[in-house]
Amino acid sequence: MNYIIAPEFTPLIDAIETHLMGKRETIALSLATFFAGGHLLLEDIPGVGKTTLAKHLSQVLGLDFGRIQFTSDMLPSDILGVNYYNQKEGSFIFKKGPIFTSFLLADEINRSMPKTQSALLQAMEEGIITIDGTRYTLPEPFFVIGTENPHEEVGTFPLPTSQLDRFMCSFGIGYPDRESEREILKGERGHSASNSDALLTPQQIESYMKQASMVTLSDTLLDFLQEIIAYTRESGLFEYGLSTRGALSLTAMTKSWAMLQGRTYATADDLQAVTSVVCSHRLKFREGPTTAKRIHDEIFTHIRSDI
Amino acid sequence: MLSLKHLQDIKLSPLALLDSAYIIVLLPLMLILKVPMLIFSFIVLVLLFFKKTPADKFLIVFVFLMGILALYLSLYGLFSFRGLSRLKLFLELLVYVLIIVVSMQRLTREINFYLLLSPILFLALSLFFFHGIMMLSYVIVEIFILLWLILAHRMSGDMIESFRASMVMFMYSLPWVVVLFIFFPRISFDHADYGFKGENIQRMGHDGTMYLDRKALLVPSDRIVMEVGFDKEVPSSDKLYFRGSILYVDKKDHWEPLPSYLKRESQTYYPTQGERVDYKVTLYPTQKRWIYLLDMPARAVKDADLDRDLISTVEKPIKAPIHYLASSSLSPKFHDILDQDTLYASSHFDRNRNPKTYQEAQKINKRFNTPDKRASALIKFFQNQSLTYTLKPKALDINNTADSFLFDKRLGYCVHFASSFVIMARMAGIPSRIVTGYKADKANSLKNYLPVKERDAHAWAELYINDHWVRFETTSTASAIDEEAAEVLGTNSTDEGEKAIIKRVNLYLMYVKYQVETWILYYSNIRQLQLLQYAKENPRFIFLFVLSLLALVLITFSITLYFRRPRCTHKILCILEPLLKKLKKEGYNREKDETMHQFFLRYLKDHPDKSAIKEVDTYYETISYGGDSSTATIKRLKSMVKKSLSS
């Protein structure tokens, strides 16, 4: 992947990288997802640094960090909160759940029942939740990192398509490369324990998010984008094509990725860089395994960046 | 190529494609539509233009009634059961009905089978009304455009792609059409006249009588009477006399041929000396029976008579263009033995008329005793009368035309000259007669092609001298030509340059048309045999033919290739193309999943010194994605591409 992170973002990535060695690209993509206003689904085995990434990302961004460990006996009220009767006051009082935070780590999201999973739906899509007919607004920004272990099958409830579609991006972290792993093993740099300092103010975050949404998409790029979308729908390779929300996510991610590189316009490279992470949880090959690389290769060997 | 670029973006709807087809096929038919029908068509057009929704029942009924009214008005007075038997009227009716039906269907904005079929019907119908080379070319264009439109419809309205496809189809078919055409003349008509014969009646410059009164007012028309193709060069102007008819009888105000009961017996024809020429004639409908041959015809044309006065006629009036091969001896005189009746007819004059002329004739008669001397004296006399050639003569005294012309008015054209000359010659004792026909001008010819026009109609005299009929060009005795006549005749050498060029261009066009007609429209097995004969005699011709055929195939092939070349759809890619080609030569091929930027980066990794390519990359990105497609940036990109090419 070709990219040069703009100088204003390199400190952020550097800061996180000290805790997650050799995963600059993953970090950058996570940041891009955040600035694009989406949610992130990390799919990987335990112990590769999903939680570390989430924790340090929230710290660097200076956001409240909330964490929900999903279990099979969890109920929606455990996430959203509950109305309880205050006898002293003689009225119902709403006790906010752990979802009322700016940065939510939904750990092992596929362990809970679908009912509980879908409790997250409205929150993730609209930034509001409704309990007993009352609407509660979640803080701005609201960013969810969901993690799941794709290889575990016993006692898991695979995420419904509607839920998956609400995550903008999905990727794994993967094993660190040899060099980074050696560093980690040496223990010279803190792996997860220490904390990071906040590097951005809420105002900065807001302006970056705005900047990301203002990135220009040229007609040439939109043509390319539409070709890709059409290809996922019409090639017959996939069980179903990219939804409109998926297409919007792709656009937002492309813009955000361009912004991260300090550009005011997006290029075909940006689109290529983010397509597989946006599509990998949304598309499913009719035959054979669905992997991010396969999606990337399949799409970009058939559709050229310049029409 | 701005318009082409626009065309590229246009995607026509099926209805628009159908409309284009209708416009193309209806254009020629518009020329035959009567005014009420034209108005109806116009109203339908206006309705179509302003009403974008499907028409309701009332509107369709309204249009139907209007159509019927227009049809009634158009055919008012023409329509009868007797009239219906005339096929052309019937076809016209068919066209009208079709227009009404199509209009009604079109207003519903639904495409059905009949609407799709009708353009072909219109095309076929238009073939009945028009004929000749123009329609042939137009039909070819029509077929091409219809093919294009059909393909465009199949290609969901992509005008450029479909144009390319139809062009390729056309190009591929072209050499084979030529080959098939040459080897199978049957596929061409022997007389490729579209439409029906005998519908247009024209008055000819030459019609067998010759008037001296007001009826004789000349209209110097440019209508083509016939086209003559000589086997060799066109003979000089003073030999281009096309014989029409012979007039013997002076009826005061006009001249007539011998009465039919005095028909001269057909006798052995006496061939004359002189230069022999062979030529082909295409004679356009005259509604008369004359066939025009050059003085003097050497033999009769196939299926035509040649009488003793060397006048050639066919059995029936000529109602369609005819083609004949003829042969003549270019001689001003021919031998003839006069029978009693003809001698009388050619010597007769009215003693009571033209006393002055008679007086003068008698003087000549007394002074000279041989016919040839008398004839030259006559010429001299005419020359001394200071006669003016004009196309607008003053009316002559009908009872004494010769006197009136020679001594009083002194204004006239060929008719007056010839008439007076013959009258006087007879008075001087020389049997004489008037010949009418056409006298062409070599100046109007091109190579071996000579068009003869209505304005070339002419009359001259023939005097019987020493057992020979001798031609006398009587107008040459005129001592002056008035300006108008000079201009019309083209003798005015100070013809304005522009006019001369137009004339010349016109002549070239006619020549091309004639060649096409001779070799394409009238290509028959006779022509094929001629061609074969010619090929046998000239082996070089075969070589040239094969070579040109090969060239044709090659050209069509290259045109096909040209049309099938990968199109440079993207403006920026077009600019980058030479650079990409150069990199390809260096072994850098852009991978399928590589963006242009990635490709350049890969190249730059191996060639970090190529700063120009780096610049190209930057400009490419800003133009393609940065939304900066200003001409300045594009210019810079171009210059950078150039720079990177040279480095």
PDB file of N, CA, C and O in Angstrom, chain B residues 480-510:
ATOM      1  N   ALA B 480     -23.764  41.379 -86.311  1.00  0.00           N
ATOM      2  CA  ALA B 480     -23.638  41.789 -84.905  1.00  0.00           C
ATOM      3  C   ALA B 480     -24.436  40.833 -84.022  1.00  0.00           C
ATOM      4  O   ALA B 480     -25.370  40.193 -84.472  1.00  0.00           O
ATOM      5  N   ILE B 481     -24.010  40.778 -82.797  1.00  0.00           N
ATOM      6  CA  ILE B 481     -24.748  39.962 -81.820  1.00  0.00           C
ATOM      7  C   ILE B 481     -25.074  40.876 -80.662  1.00  0.00           C
ATOM      8  O   ILE B 481     -24.201  41.583 -80.157  1.00  0.00           O
ATOM      9  N   ASP B 482     -26.325  40.913 -80.273  1.00  0.00           N
ATOM     10  CA  ASP B 482     -26.618  41.805 -79.141  1.00  0.00           C
ATOM     11  C   ASP B 482     -26.111  41.163 -77.848  1.00  0.00           C
ATOM     12  O   ASP B 482     -25.828  39.976 -77.778  1.00  0.00           O
ATOM     13  N   GLU B 483     -25.961  42.002 -76.845  1.00  0.00           N
ATOM     14  CA  GLU B 483     -25.250  41.581 -75.629  1.00  0.00           C
ATOM     15  C   GLU B 483     -25.873  40.373 -74.949  1.00  0.00           C
ATOM     16  O   GLU B 483     -25.193  39.442 -74.556  1.00  0.00           O
ATOM     17  N   GLU B 484     -27.181  40.442 -74.834  1.00  0.00           N
ATOM     18  CA  GLU B 484     -27.879  39.375 -74.116  1.00  0.00           C
ATOM     19  C   GLU B 484     -27.643  38.028 -74.790  1.00  0.00           C
ATOM     20  O   GLU B 484     -27.306  37.040 -74.149  1.00  0.00           O
ATOM     21  N   ALA B 485     -27.803  38.044 -76.112  1.00  0.00           N
ATOM     22  CA  ALA B 485     -27.618  36.814 -76.868  1.00  0.00           C
ATOM     23  C   ALA B 485     -26.192  36.317 -76.716  1.00  0.00           C
ATOM     24  O   ALA B 485     -25.942  35.121 -76.563  1.00  0.00           O
ATOM     25  N   ALA B 486     -25.273  37.256 -76.721  1.00  0.00           N
ATOM     26  CA  ALA B 486     -23.869  36.882 -76.602  1.00  0.00           C
ATOM     27  C   ALA B 486     -23.629  36.169 -75.279  1.00  0.00           C
ATOM     28  O   ALA B 486     -22.937  35.158 -75.210  1.00  0.00           O
ATOM     29  N   GLU B 487     -24.255  36.719 -74.261  1.00  0.00           N
ATOM     30  CA  GLU B 487     -24.056  36.119 -72.940  1.00  0.00           C
ATOM     31  C   GLU B 487     -24.644  34.720 -72.895  1.00  0.00           C
ATOM     32  O   GLU B 487     -24.023  33.781 -72.413  1.00  0.00           O
ATOM     33  N   VAL B 488     -25.858  34.610 -73.438  1.00  0.00           N
ATOM     34  CA  VAL B 488     -26.524  33.314 -73.421  1.00  0.00           C
ATOM     35  C   VAL B 488     -25.751  32.290 -74.233  1.00  0.00           C
ATOM     36  O   VAL B 488     -25.580  31.140 -73.830  1.00  0.00           O
ATOM     37  N   LEU B 489     -25.260  32.743 -75.357  1.00  0.00           N
ATOM     38  CA  LEU B 489     -24.554  31.798 -76.226  1.00  0.00           C
ATOM     39  C   LEU B 489     -23.144  31.494 -75.726  1.00  0.00           C
ATOM     40  O   LEU B 489     -22.514  30.547 -76.162  1.00  0.00           O
ATOM     41  N   GLY B 490     -22.689  32.353 -74.853  1.00  0.00           N
ATOM     42  CA  GLY B 490     -21.355  32.104 -74.303  1.00  0.00           C
ATOM     43  C   GLY B 490     -20.263  32.490 -75.260  1.00  0.00           C
ATOM     44  O   GLY B 490     -19.108  32.150 -75.069  1.00  0.00           O
ATOM     45  N   THR B 491     -20.627  33.224 -76.324  1.00  0.00           N
ATOM     46  CA  THR B 491     -19.584  33.625 -77.266  1.00  0.00           C
ATOM     47  C   THR B 491     -18.801  34.799 -76.708  1.00  0.00           C
ATOM     48  O   THR B 491     -17.719  35.109 -77.175  1.00  0.00           O
ATOM     49  N   ASN B 492     -19.410  35.437 -75.715  1.00  0.00           N
ATOM     50  CA  ASN B 492     -18.728  36.557 -75.094  1.00  0.00           C
ATOM     51  C   ASN B 492     -17.486  36.034 -74.375  1.00  0.00           C
ATOM     52  O   ASN B 492     -17.563  35.384 -73.354  1.00  0.00           O
ATOM     53  N   SER B 493     -16.345  36.354 -74.966  1.00  0.00           N
ATOM     54  CA  SER B 493     -15.119  35.781 -74.391  1.00  0.00           C
ATOM     55  C   SER B 493     -14.791  36.418 -73.054  1.00  0.00           C
ATOM     56  O   SER B 493     -14.063  35.856 -72.249  1.00  0.00           O
ATOM     57  N   THR B 494     -15.343  37.609 -72.779  1.00  0.00           N
ATOM     58  CA  THR B 494     -15.053  38.254 -71.505  1.00  0.00           C
ATOM     59  C   THR B 494     -16.035  37.782 -70.425  1.00  0.00           C
ATOM     60  O   THR B 494     -16.526  38.557 -69.631  1.00  0.00           O
ATOM     61  N   ASP B 495     -16.298  36.517 -70.473  1.00  0.00           N
ATOM     62  CA  ASP B 495     -17.168  35.911 -69.463  1.00  0.00           C
ATOM     63  C   ASP B 495     -16.543  36.129 -68.091  1.00  0.00           C
ATOM     64  O   ASP B 495     -15.370  35.866 -67.890  1.00  0.00           O
ATOM     65  N   GLU B 496     -17.340  36.606 -67.148  1.00  0.00           N
ATOM     66  CA  GLU B 496     -16.761  36.863 -65.823  1.00  0.00           C
ATOM     67  C   GLU B 496     -16.195  35.570 -65.242  1.00  0.00           C
ATOM     68  O   GLU B 496     -16.779  34.509 -65.395  1.00  0.00           O
ATOM     69  N   GLY B 497     -15.053  35.716 -64.582  1.00  0.00           N
ATOM     70  CA  GLY B 497     -14.335  34.553 -64.090  1.00  0.00           C
ATOM     71  C   GLY B 497     -15.167  33.657 -63.203  1.00  0.00           C
ATOM     72  O   GLY B 497     -15.199  32.440 -63.368  1.00  0.00           O
ATOM     73  N   GLU B 498     -15.890  34.288 -62.305  1.00  0.00           N
ATOM     74  CA  GLU B 498     -16.641  33.502 -61.322  1.00  0.00           C
ATOM     75  C   GLU B 498     -17.673  32.618 -62.008  1.00  0.00           C
ATOM     76  O   GLU B 498     -17.791  31.443 -61.734  1.00  0.00           O
ATOM     77  N   LYS B 499     -18.389  33.253 -62.934  1.00  0.00           N
ATOM     78  CA  LYS B 499     -19.420  32.525 -63.661  1.00  0.00           C
ATOM     79  C   LYS B 499     -18.809  31.346 -64.415  1.00  0.00           C
ATOM     80  O   LYS B 499     -19.362  30.246 -64.434  1.00  0.00           O
ATOM     81  N   ALA B 500     -17.656  31.613 -64.997  1.00  0.00           N
ATOM     82  CA  ALA B 500     -16.993  30.576 -65.782  1.00  0.00           C
ATOM     83  C   ALA B 500     -16.614  29.402 -64.879  1.00  0.00           C
ATOM     84  O   ALA B 500     -16.775  28.241 -65.251  1.00  0.00           O
ATOM     85  N   ILE B 501     -16.161  29.733 -63.671  1.00  0.00           N
ATOM     86  CA  ILE B 501     -15.766  28.664 -62.741  1.00  0.00           C
ATOM     87  C   ILE B 501     -16.978  27.829 -62.369  1.00  0.00           C
ATOM     88  O   ILE B 501     -16.952  26.603 -62.397  1.00  0.00           O
ATOM     89  N   ILE B 502     -18.076  28.521 -62.052  1.00  0.00           N
ATOM     90  CA  ILE B 502     -19.300  27.797 -61.693  1.00  0.00           C
ATOM     91  C   ILE B 502     -19.720  26.885 -62.834  1.00  0.00           C
ATOM     92  O   ILE B 502     -20.059  25.724 -62.646  1.00  0.00           O
ATOM     93  N   LYS B 503     -19.654  27.451 -64.026  1.00  0.00           N
ATOM     94  CA  LYS B 503     -20.018  26.674 -65.210  1.00  0.00           C
ATOM     95  C   LYS B 503     -19.145  25.427 -65.310  1.00  0.00           C
ATOM     96  O   LYS B 503     -19.613  24.332 -65.587  1.00  0.00           O
ATOM     97  N   ARG B 504     -17.868  25.662 -65.086  1.00  0.00           N
ATOM     98  CA  ARG B 504     -16.900  24.574 -65.216  1.00  0.00           C
ATOM     99  C   ARG B 504     -17.178  23.500 -64.159  1.00  0.00           C
ATOM    100  O   ARG B 504     -17.193  22.313 -64.450  1.00  0.00           O
ATOM    101  N   VAL B 505     -17.383  23.959 -62.939  1.00  0.00           N
ATOM    102  CA  VAL B 505     -17.657  23.021 -61.843  1.00  0.00           C
ATOM    103  C   VAL B 505     -18.910  22.218 -62.159  1.00  0.00           C
ATOM    104  O   VAL B 505     -18.957  20.996 -62.008  1.00  0.00           O
ATOM    105  N   ASN B 506     -19.912  22.946 -62.647  1.00  0.00           N
ATOM    106  CA  ASN B 506     -21.159  22.302 -63.005  1.00  0.00           C
ATOM    107  C   ASN B 506     -20.914  21.219 -64.054  1.00  0.00           C
ATOM    108  O   ASN B 506     -21.439  20.102 -63.969  1.00  0.00           O
ATOM    109  N   LEU B 507     -20.074  21.573 -65.018  1.00  0.00           N
ATOM    110  CA  LEU B 507     -19.769  20.628 -66.091  1.00  0.00           C
ATOM    111  C   LEU B 507     -19.076  19.387 -65.523  1.00  0.00           C
ATOM    112  O   LEU B 507     -19.404  18.252 -65.889  1.00  0.00           O
ATOM    113  N   TYR B 508     -18.146  19.626 -64.593  1.00  0.00           N
ATOM    114  CA  TYR B 508     -17.443  18.499 -63.980  1.00  0.00           C
ATOM    115  C   TYR B 508     -18.421  17.595 -63.234  1.00  0.00           C
ATOM    116  O   TYR B 508     -18.355  16.375 -63.325  1.00  0.00           O
ATOM    117  N   LEU B 509     -19.340  18.226 -62.512  1.00  0.00           N
ATOM    118  CA  LEU B 509     -20.335  17.443 -61.777  1.00  0.00           C
ATOM    119  C   LEU B 509     -21.157  16.600 -62.737  1.00  0.00           C
ATOM    120  O   LEU B 509     -21.417  15.421 -62.502  1.00  0.00           O
ATOM    121  N   MET B 510     -21.536  17.233 -63.850  1.00  0.00           N
ATOM    122  CA  MET B 510     -22.335  16.511 -64.837  1.00  0.00           C
ATOM    123  C   MET B 510     -21.548  15.353 -65.429  1.00  0.00           C
ATOM    124  O   MET B 510     -22.085  14.277 -65.687  1.00  0.00           O
TER     125      MET B 510
END
